[in-house]
mmCIF file of C-alpha atoms in Angstrom:
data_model
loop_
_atom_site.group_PDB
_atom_site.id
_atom_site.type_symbol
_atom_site.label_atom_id
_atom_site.label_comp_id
_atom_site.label_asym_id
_atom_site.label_seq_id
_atom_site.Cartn_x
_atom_site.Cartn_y
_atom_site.Cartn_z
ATOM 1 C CA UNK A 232 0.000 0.000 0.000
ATOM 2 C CA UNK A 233 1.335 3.568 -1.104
ATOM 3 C CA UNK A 234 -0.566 6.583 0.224
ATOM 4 C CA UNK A 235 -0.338 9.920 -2.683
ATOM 5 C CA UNK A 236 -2.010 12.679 -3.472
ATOM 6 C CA UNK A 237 -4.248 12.686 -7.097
ATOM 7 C CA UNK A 238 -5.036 15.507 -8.643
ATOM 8 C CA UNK A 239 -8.861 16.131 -9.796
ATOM 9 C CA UNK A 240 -10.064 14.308 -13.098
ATOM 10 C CA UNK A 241 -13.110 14.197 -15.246
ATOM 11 C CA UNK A 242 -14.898 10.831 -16.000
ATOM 12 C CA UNK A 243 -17.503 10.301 -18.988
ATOM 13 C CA UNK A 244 -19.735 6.926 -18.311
ATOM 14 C CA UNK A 245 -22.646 5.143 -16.909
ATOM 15 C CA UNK A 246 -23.654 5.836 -13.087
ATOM 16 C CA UNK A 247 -25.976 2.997 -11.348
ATOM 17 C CA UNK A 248 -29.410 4.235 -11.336
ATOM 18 C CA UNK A 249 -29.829 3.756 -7.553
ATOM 19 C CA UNK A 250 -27.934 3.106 -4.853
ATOM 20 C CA UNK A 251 -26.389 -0.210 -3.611
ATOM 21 C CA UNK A 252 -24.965 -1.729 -0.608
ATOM 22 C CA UNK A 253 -22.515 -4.272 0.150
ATOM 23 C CA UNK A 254 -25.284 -6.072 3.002
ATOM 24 C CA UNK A 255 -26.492 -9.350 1.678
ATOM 25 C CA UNK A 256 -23.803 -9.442 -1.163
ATOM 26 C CA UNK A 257 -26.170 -7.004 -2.881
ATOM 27 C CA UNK A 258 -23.539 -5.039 -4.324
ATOM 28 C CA UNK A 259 -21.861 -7.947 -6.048
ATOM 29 C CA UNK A 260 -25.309 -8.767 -8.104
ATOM 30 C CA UNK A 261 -25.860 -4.973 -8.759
ATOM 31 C CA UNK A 262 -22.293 -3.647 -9.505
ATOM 32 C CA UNK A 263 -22.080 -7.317 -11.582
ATOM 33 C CA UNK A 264 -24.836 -6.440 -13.605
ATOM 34 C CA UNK A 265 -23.736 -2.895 -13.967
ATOM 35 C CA UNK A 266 -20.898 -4.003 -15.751
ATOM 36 C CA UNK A 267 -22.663 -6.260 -17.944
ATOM 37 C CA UNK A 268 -24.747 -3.492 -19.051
ATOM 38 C CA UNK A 269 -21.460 -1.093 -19.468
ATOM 39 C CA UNK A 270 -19.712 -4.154 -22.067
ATOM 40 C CA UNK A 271 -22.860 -5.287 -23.916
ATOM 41 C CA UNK A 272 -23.951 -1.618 -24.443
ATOM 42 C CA UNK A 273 -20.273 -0.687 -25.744
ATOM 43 C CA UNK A 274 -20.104 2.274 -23.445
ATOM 44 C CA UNK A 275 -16.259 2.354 -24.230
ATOM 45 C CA UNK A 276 -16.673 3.097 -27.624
ATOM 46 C CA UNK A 277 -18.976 5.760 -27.320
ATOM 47 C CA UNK A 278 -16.972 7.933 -24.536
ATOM 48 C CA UNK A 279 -15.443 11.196 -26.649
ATOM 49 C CA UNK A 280 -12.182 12.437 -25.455
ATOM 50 C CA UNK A 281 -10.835 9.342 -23.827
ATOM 51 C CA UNK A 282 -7.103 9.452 -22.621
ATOM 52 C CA UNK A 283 -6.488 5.413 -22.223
ATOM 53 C CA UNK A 284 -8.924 2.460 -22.491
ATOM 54 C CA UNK A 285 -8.651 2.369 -18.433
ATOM 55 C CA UNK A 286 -11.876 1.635 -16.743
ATOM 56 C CA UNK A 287 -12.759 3.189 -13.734
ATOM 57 C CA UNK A 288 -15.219 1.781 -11.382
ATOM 58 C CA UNK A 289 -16.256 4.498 -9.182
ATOM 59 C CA UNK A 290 -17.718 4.181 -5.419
ATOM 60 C CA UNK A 291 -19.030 6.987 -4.215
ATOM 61 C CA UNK A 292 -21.321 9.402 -2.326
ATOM 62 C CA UNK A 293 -21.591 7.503 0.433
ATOM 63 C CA UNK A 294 -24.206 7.531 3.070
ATOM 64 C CA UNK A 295 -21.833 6.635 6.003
ATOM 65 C CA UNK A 296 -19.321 3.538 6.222
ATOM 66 C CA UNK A 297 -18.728 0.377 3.811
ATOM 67 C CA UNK A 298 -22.077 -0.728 4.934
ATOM 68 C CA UNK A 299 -24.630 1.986 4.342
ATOM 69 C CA UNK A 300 -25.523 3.112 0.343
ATOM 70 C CA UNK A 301 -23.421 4.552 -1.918
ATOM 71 C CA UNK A 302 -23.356 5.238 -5.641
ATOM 72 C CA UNK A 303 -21.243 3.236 -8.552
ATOM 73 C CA UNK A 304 -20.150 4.810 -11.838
ATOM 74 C CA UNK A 305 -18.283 3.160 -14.535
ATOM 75 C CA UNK A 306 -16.089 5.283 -17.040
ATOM 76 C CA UNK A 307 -13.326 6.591 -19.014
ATOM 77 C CA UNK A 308 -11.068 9.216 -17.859
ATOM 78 C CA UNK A 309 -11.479 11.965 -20.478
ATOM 79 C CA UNK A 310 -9.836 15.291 -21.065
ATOM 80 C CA UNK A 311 -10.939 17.981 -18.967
ATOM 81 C CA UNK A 312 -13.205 20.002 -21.895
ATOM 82 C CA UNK A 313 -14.513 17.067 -23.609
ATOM 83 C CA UNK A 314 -18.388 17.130 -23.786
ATOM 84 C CA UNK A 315 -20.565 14.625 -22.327
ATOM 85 C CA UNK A 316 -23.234 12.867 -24.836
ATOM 86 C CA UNK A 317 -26.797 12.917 -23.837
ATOM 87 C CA UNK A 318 -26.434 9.402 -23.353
ATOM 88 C CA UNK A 319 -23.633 9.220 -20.581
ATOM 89 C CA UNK A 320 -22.892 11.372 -17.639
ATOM 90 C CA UNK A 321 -19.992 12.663 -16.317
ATOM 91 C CA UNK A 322 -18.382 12.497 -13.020
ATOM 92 C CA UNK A 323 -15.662 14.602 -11.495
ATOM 93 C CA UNK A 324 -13.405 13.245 -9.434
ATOM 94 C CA UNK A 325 -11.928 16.049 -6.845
ATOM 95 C CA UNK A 326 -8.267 16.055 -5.479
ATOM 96 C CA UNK A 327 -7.470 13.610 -2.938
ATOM 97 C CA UNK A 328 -5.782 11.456 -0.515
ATOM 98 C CA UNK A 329 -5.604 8.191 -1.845
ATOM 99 C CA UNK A 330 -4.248 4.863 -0.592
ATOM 100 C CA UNK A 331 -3.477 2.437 -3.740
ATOM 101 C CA UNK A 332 -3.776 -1.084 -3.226
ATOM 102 C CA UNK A 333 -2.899 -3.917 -6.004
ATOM 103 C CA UNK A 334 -5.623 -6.277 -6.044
ATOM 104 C CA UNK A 335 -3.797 -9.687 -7.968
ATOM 105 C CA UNK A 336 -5.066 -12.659 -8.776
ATOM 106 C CA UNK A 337 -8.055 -14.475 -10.830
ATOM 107 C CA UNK A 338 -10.737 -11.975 -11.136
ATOM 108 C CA UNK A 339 -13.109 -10.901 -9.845
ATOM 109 C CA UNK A 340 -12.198 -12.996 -6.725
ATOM 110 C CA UNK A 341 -8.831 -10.802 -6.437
ATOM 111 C CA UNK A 342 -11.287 -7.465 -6.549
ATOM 112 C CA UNK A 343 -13.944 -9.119 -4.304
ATOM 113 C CA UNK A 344 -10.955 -10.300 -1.967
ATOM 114 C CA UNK A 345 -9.157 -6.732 -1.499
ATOM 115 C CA UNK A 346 -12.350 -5.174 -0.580
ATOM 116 C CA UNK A 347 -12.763 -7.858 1.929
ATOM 117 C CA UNK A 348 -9.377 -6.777 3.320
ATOM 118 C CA UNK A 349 -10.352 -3.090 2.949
ATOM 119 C CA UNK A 350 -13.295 -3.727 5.300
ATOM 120 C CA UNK A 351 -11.573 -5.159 7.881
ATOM 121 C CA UNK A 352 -8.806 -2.791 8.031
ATOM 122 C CA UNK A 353 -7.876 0.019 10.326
ATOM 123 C CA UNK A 354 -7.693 2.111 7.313
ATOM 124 C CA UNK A 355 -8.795 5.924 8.061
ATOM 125 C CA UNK A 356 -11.072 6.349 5.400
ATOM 126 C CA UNK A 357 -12.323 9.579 4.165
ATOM 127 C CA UNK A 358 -15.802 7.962 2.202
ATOM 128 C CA UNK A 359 -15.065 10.312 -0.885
ATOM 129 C CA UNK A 360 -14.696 8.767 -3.919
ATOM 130 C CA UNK A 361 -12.775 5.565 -4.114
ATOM 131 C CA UNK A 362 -11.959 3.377 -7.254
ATOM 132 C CA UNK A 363 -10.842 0.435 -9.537
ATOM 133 C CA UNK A 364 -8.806 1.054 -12.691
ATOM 134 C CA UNK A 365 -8.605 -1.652 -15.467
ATOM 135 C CA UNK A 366 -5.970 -1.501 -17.519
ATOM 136 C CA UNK A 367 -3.767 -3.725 -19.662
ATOM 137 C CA UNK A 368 -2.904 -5.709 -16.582
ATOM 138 C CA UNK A 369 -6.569 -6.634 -15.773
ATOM 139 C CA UNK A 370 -7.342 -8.158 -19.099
ATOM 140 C CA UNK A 371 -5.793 -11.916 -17.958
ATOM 141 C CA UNK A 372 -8.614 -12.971 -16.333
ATOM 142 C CA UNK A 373 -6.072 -15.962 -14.517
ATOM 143 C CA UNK A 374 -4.002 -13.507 -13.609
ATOM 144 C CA UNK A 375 -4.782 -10.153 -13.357
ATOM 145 C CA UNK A 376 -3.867 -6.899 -11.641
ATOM 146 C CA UNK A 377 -6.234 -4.251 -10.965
ATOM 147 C CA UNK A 378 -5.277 -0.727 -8.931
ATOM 148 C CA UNK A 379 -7.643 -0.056 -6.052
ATOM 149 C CA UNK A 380 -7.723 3.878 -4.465
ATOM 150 C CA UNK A 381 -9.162 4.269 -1.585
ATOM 151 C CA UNK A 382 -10.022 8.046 -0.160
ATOM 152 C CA UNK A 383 -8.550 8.432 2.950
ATOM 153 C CA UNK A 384 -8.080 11.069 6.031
ATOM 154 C CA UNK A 385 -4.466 13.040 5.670
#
């Protein structure tokens, strides 16, 4: 774990109609079927402006800790003037203390497993935004490597 400082970005995407929760494994099915919905509807290809084919998966506006509701947005880092298209929204990601954590292994048990850590942690966690980024090194499903940034207190 390596604790930084990120400057703000913009995100064009998808954001979860509702919110979910991680009681009951109910974030799993929703966040599982988010994505789903993001790769059949080819939401990559239709984000303007992109800087990288990264993914971002996006947890935010939480109601309190890892247990109460929060939002989930999935996206493309874009540049900061691009315009959003009526069918996507846009999400702005302000500057931060981050922790970043390497999730590794066969996915999406490494993902699922590194939250699992997360939540029993002492980490001081701020409850901004936190996120996933997919890049090259997720696309081995057997062995993958995704970067996990958590918000935290400085």
């Amino acid at each position: 774990m390596k604790t930084i400082t990120l400057q703000g970005f913009k995100l064009i995407g998808i954001k979860l109609p509702y919110k979910t929760t991680n009681l009951n494994g109910q974030s799993g099915i929703d966040c599982g079927n988010f994505w789903q919905k993001f790769e059949t509807g080819n939401y990559i290809e239709r984000i303007p402006g992109k800087l990288s084919n990264e993914i971002y998966a996006v947890y935010f506006d939480y109601e309190g800790d890892h247990l109460m509701p929060y939002a989930y947005f999935i996206g493309c880092r874009v540049e900061p003037d691009t315009i959003t298209p009526a069918e996507l929204e846009v999400l702005s990601i302000p500057e931060a203390i981050y922790t970043k954590i390497a999730a590794k292994g066969k996915m999406p048990d490494c993902v699922a497993n590194t939250w699992q850590e997360i939540w029993q942690s002492d980490t001081d966690r701020a409850y901004l935004y936190d996120f996933e980024v997919y890049g090259e090194k997720s696309t081995d499903w057997q062995n993958a490597e995704v970067d996990v940034f958590l918000s935290v207190n400085g």
